[in-house]
XYZ file of C-alpha atoms in Angstrom:
386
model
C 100.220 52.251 105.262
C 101.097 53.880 102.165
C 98.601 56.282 100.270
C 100.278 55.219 96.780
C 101.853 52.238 94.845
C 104.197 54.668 93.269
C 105.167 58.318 92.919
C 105.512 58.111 89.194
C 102.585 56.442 87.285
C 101.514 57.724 84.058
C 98.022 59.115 84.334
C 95.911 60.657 87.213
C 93.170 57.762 86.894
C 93.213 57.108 90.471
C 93.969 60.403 92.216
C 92.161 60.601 95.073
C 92.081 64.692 95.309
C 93.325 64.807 99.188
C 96.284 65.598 100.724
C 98.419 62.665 102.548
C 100.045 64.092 105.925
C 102.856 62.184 107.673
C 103.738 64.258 110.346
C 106.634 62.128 112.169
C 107.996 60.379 109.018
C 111.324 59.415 111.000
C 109.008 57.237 113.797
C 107.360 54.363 113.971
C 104.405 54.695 111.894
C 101.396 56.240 113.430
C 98.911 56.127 110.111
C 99.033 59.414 109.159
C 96.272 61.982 108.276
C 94.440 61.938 104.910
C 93.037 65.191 104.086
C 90.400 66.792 101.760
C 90.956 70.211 100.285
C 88.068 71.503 102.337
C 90.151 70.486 105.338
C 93.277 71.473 104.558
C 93.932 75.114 106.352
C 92.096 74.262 109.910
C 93.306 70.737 110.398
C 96.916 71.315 109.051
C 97.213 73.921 111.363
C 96.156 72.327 114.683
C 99.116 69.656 113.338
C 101.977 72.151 112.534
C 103.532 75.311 113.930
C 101.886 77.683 112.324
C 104.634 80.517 112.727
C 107.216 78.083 111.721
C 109.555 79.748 109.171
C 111.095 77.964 105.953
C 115.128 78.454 105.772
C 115.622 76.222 102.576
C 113.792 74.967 99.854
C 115.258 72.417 97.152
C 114.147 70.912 93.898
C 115.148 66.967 94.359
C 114.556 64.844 91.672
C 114.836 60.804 91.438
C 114.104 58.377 88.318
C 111.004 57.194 87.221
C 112.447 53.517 87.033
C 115.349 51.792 88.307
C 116.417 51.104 84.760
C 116.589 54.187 83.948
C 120.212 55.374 82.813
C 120.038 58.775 83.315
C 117.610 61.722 85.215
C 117.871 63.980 82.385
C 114.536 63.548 80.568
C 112.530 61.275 82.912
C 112.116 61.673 86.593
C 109.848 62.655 89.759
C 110.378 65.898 91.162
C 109.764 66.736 94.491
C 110.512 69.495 97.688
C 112.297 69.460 100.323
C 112.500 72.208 102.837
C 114.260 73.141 105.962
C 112.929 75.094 109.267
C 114.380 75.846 112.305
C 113.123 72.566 113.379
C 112.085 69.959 110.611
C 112.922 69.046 107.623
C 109.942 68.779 105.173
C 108.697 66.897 101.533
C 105.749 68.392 99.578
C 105.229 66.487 96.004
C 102.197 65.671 93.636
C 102.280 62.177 92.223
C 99.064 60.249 90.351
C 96.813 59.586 92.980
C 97.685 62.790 95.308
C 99.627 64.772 97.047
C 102.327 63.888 100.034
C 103.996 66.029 102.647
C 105.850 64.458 105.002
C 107.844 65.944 108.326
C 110.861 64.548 110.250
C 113.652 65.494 112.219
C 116.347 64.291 109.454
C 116.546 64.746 106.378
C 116.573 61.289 105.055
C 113.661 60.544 105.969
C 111.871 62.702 103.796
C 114.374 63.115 101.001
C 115.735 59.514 100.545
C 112.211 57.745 101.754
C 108.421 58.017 100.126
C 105.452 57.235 102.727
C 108.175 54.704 104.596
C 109.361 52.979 100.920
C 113.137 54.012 99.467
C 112.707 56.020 96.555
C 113.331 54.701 93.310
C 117.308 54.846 91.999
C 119.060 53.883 89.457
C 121.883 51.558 88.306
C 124.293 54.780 87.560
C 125.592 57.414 89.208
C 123.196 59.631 86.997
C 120.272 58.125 88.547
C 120.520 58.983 92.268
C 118.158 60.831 93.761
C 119.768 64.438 93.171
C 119.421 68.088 94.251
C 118.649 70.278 91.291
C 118.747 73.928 92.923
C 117.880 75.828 96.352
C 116.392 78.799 97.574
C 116.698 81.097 100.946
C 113.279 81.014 102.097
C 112.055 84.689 101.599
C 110.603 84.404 105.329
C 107.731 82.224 104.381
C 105.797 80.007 106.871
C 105.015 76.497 106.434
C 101.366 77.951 107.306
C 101.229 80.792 104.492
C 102.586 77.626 101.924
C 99.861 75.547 103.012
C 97.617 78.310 102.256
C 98.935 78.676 98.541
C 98.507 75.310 97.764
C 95.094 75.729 98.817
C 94.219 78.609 97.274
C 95.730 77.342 93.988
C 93.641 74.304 93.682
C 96.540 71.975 93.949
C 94.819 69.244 96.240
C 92.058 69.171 93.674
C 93.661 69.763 90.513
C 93.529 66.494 88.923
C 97.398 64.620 88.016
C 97.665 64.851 84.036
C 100.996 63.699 82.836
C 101.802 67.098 80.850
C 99.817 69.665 82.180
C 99.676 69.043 86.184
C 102.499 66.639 86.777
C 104.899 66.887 89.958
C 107.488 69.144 87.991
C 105.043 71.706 87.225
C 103.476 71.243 90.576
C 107.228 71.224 92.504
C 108.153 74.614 90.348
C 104.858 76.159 91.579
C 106.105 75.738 95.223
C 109.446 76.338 94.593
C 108.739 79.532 92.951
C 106.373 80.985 95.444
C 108.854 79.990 98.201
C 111.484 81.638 96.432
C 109.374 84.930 95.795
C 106.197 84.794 98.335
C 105.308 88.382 97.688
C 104.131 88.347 94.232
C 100.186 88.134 95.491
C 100.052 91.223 98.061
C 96.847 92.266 99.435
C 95.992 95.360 101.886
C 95.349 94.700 105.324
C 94.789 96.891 108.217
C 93.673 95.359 111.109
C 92.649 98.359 113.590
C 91.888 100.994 110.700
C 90.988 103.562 113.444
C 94.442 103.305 115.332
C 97.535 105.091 114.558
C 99.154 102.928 112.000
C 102.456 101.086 113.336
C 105.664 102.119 112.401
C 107.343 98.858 112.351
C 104.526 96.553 110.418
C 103.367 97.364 107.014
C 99.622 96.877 105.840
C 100.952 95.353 102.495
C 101.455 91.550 103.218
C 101.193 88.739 100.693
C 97.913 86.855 100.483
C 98.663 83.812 102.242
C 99.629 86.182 105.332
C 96.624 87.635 105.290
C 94.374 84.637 105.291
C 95.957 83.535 108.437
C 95.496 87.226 110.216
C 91.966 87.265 109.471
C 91.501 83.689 110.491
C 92.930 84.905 113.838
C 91.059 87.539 114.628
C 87.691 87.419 112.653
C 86.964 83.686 114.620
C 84.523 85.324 117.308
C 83.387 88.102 114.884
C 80.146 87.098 113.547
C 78.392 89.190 110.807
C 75.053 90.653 111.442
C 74.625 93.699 108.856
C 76.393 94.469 105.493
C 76.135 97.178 103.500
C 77.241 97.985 99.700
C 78.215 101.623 100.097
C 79.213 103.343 96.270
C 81.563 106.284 95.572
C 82.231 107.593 92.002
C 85.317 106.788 90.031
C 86.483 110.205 88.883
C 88.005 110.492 92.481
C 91.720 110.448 92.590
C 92.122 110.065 96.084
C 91.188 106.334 95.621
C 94.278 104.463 96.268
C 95.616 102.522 92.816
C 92.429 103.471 90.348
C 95.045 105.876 88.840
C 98.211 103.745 88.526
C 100.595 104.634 86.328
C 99.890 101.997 83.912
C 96.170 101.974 84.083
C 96.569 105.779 83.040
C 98.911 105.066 80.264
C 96.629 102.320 79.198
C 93.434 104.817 79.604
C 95.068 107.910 77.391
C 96.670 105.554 74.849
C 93.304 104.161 74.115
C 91.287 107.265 74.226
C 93.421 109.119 72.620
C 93.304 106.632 69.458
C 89.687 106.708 69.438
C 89.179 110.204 69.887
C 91.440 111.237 67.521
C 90.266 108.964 64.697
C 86.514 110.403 65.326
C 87.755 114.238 65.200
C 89.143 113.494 62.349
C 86.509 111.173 60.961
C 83.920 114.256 61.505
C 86.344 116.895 60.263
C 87.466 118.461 63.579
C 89.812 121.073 64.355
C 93.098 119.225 65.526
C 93.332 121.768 67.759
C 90.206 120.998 69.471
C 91.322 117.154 70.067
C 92.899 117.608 73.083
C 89.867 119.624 74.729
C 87.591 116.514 73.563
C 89.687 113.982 74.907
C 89.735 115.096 78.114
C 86.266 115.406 78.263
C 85.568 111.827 77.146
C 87.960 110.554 79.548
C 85.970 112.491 82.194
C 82.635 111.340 81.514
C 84.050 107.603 81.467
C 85.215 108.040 84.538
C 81.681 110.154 85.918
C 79.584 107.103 84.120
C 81.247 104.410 86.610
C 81.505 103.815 90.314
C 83.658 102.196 92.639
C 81.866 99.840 95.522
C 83.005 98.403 98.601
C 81.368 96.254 101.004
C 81.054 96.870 105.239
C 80.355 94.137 107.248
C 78.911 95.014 111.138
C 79.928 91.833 113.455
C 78.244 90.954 117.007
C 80.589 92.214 119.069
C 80.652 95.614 117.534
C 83.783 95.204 115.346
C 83.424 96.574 111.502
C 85.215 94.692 108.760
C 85.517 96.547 104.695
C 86.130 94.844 101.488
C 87.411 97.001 98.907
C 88.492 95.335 95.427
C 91.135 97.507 93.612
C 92.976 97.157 90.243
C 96.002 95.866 91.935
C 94.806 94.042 94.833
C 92.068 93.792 97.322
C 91.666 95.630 100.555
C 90.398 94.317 103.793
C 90.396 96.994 106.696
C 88.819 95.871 110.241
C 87.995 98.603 112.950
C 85.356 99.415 116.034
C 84.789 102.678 114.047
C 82.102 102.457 111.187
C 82.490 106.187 110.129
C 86.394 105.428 109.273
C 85.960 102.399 106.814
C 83.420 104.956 105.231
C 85.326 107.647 105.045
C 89.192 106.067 104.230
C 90.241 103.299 102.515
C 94.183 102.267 103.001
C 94.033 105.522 105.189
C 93.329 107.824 102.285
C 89.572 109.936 101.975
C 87.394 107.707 100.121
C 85.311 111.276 99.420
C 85.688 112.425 95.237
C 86.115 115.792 94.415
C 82.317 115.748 93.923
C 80.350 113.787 96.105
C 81.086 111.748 99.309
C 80.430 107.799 99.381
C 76.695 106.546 100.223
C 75.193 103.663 101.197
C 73.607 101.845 98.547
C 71.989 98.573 99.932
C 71.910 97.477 102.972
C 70.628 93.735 104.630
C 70.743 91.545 107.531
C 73.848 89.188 106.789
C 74.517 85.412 107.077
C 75.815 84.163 110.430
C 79.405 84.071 108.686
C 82.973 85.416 109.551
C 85.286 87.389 107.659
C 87.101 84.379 107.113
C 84.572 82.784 104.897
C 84.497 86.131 103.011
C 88.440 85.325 101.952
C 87.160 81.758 101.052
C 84.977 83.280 98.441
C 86.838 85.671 96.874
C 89.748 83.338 96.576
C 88.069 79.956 95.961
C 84.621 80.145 94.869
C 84.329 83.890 92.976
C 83.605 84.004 89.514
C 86.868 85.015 87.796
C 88.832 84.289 90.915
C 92.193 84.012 89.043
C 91.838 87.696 87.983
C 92.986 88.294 91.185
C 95.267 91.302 90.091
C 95.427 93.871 87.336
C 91.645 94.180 87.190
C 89.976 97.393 85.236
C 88.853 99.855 87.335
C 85.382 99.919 86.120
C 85.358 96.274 86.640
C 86.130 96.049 90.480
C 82.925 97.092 91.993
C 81.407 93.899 90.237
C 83.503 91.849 92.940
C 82.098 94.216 96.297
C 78.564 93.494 94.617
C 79.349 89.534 94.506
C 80.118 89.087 98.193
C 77.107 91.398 99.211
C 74.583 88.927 97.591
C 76.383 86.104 98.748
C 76.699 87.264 102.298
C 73.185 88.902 102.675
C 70.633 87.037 104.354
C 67.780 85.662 101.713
């Protein structure tokens, strides 16, 4: 039965914000799976391979109408992908979005939910292959988690501003470059690092790793532990940029007030370092530890560039390291500064929040440094126990 009339209406009036799954689309018809954007990571993933890689991704594109003369201004875009073992459709239309799996091709690039797609009377008005990618090792798991993540199940059709071009150039593009969004993660923090793995993966990655191994881990203490910001041991608080950005606009200021109040020029440099000290005493950087029932420790660190999540059966190392680097300043050592029972939740519910339901949660990256212990502070109060 098919989800939609069409793949191409004008307006979003009747989209239905869930995800239509057709998982055999070259077979006789078995229903298919309608799912809600809540749904969408743990029952896509007891339906797929969840290690299986993309090969190929390509742009497709067919006509709105079959009167059309031409593709060039008006048409549907759409994906189509190739693994090692399916070929694959993802596309966004007016009342949802489709993906669709088979074991040849035209099934899912010639045929929408079991119904030809819509050609034209030309040559101009086929359905067409506008470019293709390699696919930058990406699994169909870790795309599935960047649609969710992005909101695309639930971001409402409009006909200029969330269409299926813009939505098939989102995929496209994060297929074609998946590690744009990295994040930290080091699962056994207390263990020699590996020399063949690196801790920097992308963000989708991640959310299936601590999926994995955080499912039997449930948290019974967290603590909001504080270290101050003049420490330059702390991995990316001094990036080049953010120092560049720092001295530019301290040195402006200071410089306009020395001379404002008659100063020495001489003296300006002495002042501005001081000011840029005392910014940097006034602040301090936080970072969450979780304690789990089975005596497994999980940390949260948010960082100008990314977020860190370290998990190890050592407490004292997430409090003393973070990305394996001392976490102490070149004045005091980090400290505990609140402490609670926590909800019965996983680490895996702690990624939900700071990617779905965090205040600001599209500031993912290139965040302030004296702005990134308001995120460690967010997930304490929502994970402590009222």
């Amino acid at each position: 039965m098919s989800l939609l009339p069409s793949p191409s209406a004008p307006t979003g009036c009747n989209y239905t914000c869930k995800l239509y799954f057709d998982p055999k689309a070259d077979q006789p018809s078995t229903g298919g799976y309608f799912i809600t954007d809540e749904e969408l990571r743990q029952k896509l993933a007891n339906l797929i391979d969840t290690e299986e890689r993309i090969q190929k991704a390509s742009v497709y594109s067919n006509p709105l109408s079959s009167l059309q003369a031409t593709n060039a201004l008006l048409y549907h875009a759409f994906i189509v992908i190739e693994t090692n073992d399916w070929w694959w459709s993802i596309e966004k239309n007016t009342e949802g979005i489709t993906i669709q799996r088979s074991k040849d091709i035209g099934s899912v690039r010639d045929t929408y939910q079991r119904k030809k797609r819509t050609t034209g009377w030309t040559s101009l008005t086929s359905i067409r292959n506008n470019k293709t990618a390699q696919g930058g090792n990406t699994t169909i798991s870790e795309l599935i988690n960047y649609i969710w993540r992005k909101d695309c199940v639930t971001n409402v059709y409009h006909v200029l501003s969330a269409n299926c071009q813009g939505f098939a150039a989102l995929v496209f593009d994060h297929i074609r470059s998946p590690h744009n969004d990295l994040m930290y993660f080091d699962e056994a923090a207390d263990q020699q690092p590996s020399t063949t793995s690196s801790c920097y993966m992308s963000v989708d990655s991640v959310l299936n790793q601590v999926e994995r191994l955080s499912a039997s881990e449930t948290f019974t203490k967290i603590e909001l532990h504080k270290v101050p910001m003049d420490s330059l041991n702390i991995p990316d608080y001094f990036t080049q940029n953010a120092v560049v950005s720092d001295l530019v606009g301290n040195t402006v200021m200071t410089s306009a007030f020395a001379i404002f109040v008659g100063l020495d020029p001489v003296a300006i440099p002495v002042l501005l370092a001081g000011t840029y000290l005392a910014r940097l005493l006034m602040y301090s950087h936080y970072f969450v530890i979780f304690e789990t029932n089975n005596g497994i420790y999980w940390s949260l660190d948010r960082l100008p560039n990314r977020f860190t999540i370290q998990r190890s059966r050592n407490k004292a190392t997430l409090l003393k390291e973070c990305q394996r680097i001392s976490r102490d300043s070149s004045l005091i050592a980090a400290k505990r500064y609140k402490s609670a029972d926590a909800k019965a939740k996983t680490m895996n519910a702690v990624m939900i929040f700071i990617l779905k339901n965090c205040p600001n949660k599209n500031q993912i990256y290139h965040l302030p440094p004296e702005h990134c212990g308001t995120q460690a502070c967010r997930v304490f109060d929502h994970f402590k126990l009222k």
